[in-house]
Amino acid sequence: SFQDDLCRIIASLPIENYGTLKMIISFLGMVEENESVTKMSASNLATVIGPNIIRAQDGKSDVQYFGLINEITEKLIKCHQELFKVCFKLKKNILKIYLPP
């Protein structure tokens, strides 16, 4: 599924990048949860933040990928708590492979 693929990608990030992404997305989740005050929906936040945290890998203009970038970012924001719980379990398993006991 889309969510499983997203979790595998997030869990494969270097630990520093993983932690930074988790903090940013958790903060954006709090902003979105207070949409009545902030006037920022997950979709609005994804439009503003998405292109700054997700880049096209092939070096082409990110503009052609904005729809996908916004969709991924919006999913991260809306499902951040559940998503990062699953990602953390995957991350622990990945670290066990690379770190000595």
C-alpha positions as semicolon CSV with decimal commas, in nm:
position;residue;x (nm);y (nm);z (nm)
1;S;0,000;0,000;0,000
2;F;0,093;0,365;-0,032
3;Q;0,130;0,396;0,345
4;D;0,354;0,088;0,368
5;D;0,577;0,219;0,090
6;L;0,595;0,557;0,259
7;C;0,690;0,393;0,590
8;R;0,968;0,192;0,428
9;I;1,113;0,506;0,270
10;I;1,094;0,704;0,594
11;A;1,244;0,420;0,799
12;S;1,536;0,398;0,555
13;L;1,637;0,761;0,615
14;P;1,952;0,830;0,816
15;I;1,858;0,865;1,183
16;E;1,921;1,242;1,184
17;N;1,695;1,297;0,881
18;Y;1,432;1,065;1,027
19;G;1,426;1,260;1,355
20;T;1,411;1,596;1,180
21;L;1,129;1,485;0,952
22;K;0,935;1,344;1,248
23;M;0,965;1,671;1,441
24;I;0,863;1,887;1,142
25;I;0,567;1,668;1,050
26;S;0,455;1,640;1,415
27;F;0,459;2,019;1,441
28;L;0,262;2,051;1,117
29;G;0,017;1,795;1,254
30;M;-0,042;2,018;1,557
31;V;-0,095;2,319;1,329
32;E;-0,347;2,120;1,124
33;E;-0,526;1,994;1,438
34;N;-0,587;2,359;1,527
35;E;-0,711;2,454;1,180
36;S;-1,002;2,652;1,325
37;V;-0,747;2,892;1,473
38;T;-0,455;2,861;1,229
39;K;-0,668;2,849;0,911
40;M;-0,417;2,597;0,776
41;S;-0,551;2,263;0,659
42;A;-0,324;1,966;0,584
43;S;-0,369;2,048;0,215
44;N;-0,260;2,411;0,265
45;L;0,038;2,307;0,475
46;A;0,138;2,047;0,216
47;T;0,129;2,308;-0,059
48;V;0,355;2,543;0,138
49;I;0,593;2,292;0,300
50;G;0,593;1,990;0,067
51;P;0,827;2,127;-0,201
52;N;1,075;2,225;0,071
53;I;1,105;1,880;0,226
54;I;1,057;1,651;-0,077
55;R;1,268;1,692;-0,390
56;A;1,266;1,522;-0,728
57;Q;1,543;1,266;-0,732
58;D;1,623;1,293;-1,101
59;G;1,725;1,659;-1,082
60;K;1,436;1,770;-1,302
61;S;1,217;2,059;-1,209
62;D;1,010;1,975;-0,905
63;V;0,715;2,162;-1,059
64;Q;0,602;1,857;-1,256
65;Y;0,591;1,659;-0,930
66;F;0,405;1,915;-0,715
67;G;0,083;1,711;-0,717
68;L;0,260;1,399;-0,591
69;I;0,475;1,595;-0,346
70;N;0,167;1,762;-0,199
71;E;-0,020;1,431;-0,179
72;I;0,268;1,265;0,010
73;T;0,312;1,562;0,243
74;E;-0,061;1,583;0,315
75;K;-0,068;1,210;0,397
76;L;0,229;1,257;0,631
77;I;0,055;1,542;0,812
78;K;-0,286;1,375;0,840
79;C;-0,153;1,036;0,954
80;H;0,167;1,140;1,131
81;Q;0,100;0,972;1,466
82;E;0,001;0,634;1,325
83;L;0,257;0,651;1,046
84;F;0,555;0,727;1,268
85;K;0,460;0,448;1,512
86;V;0,486;0,198;1,227
87;C;0,797;0,367;1,086
88;F;0,965;0,357;1,427
89;K;0,918;-0,020;1,448
90;L;1,071;-0,055;1,101
91;K;1,353;0,183;1,193
92;K;1,437;-0,024;1,502
93;N;1,456;-0,337;1,287
94;I;1,681;-0,162;1,033
95;L;1,912;-0,036;1,309
96;K;1,941;-0,387;1,454
97;I;2,078;-0,503;1,120
98;Y;2,348;-0,233;1,108
99;L;2,442;-0,186;1,471
100;P;2,642;-0,441;1,666
101;P;2,465;-0,590;1,971
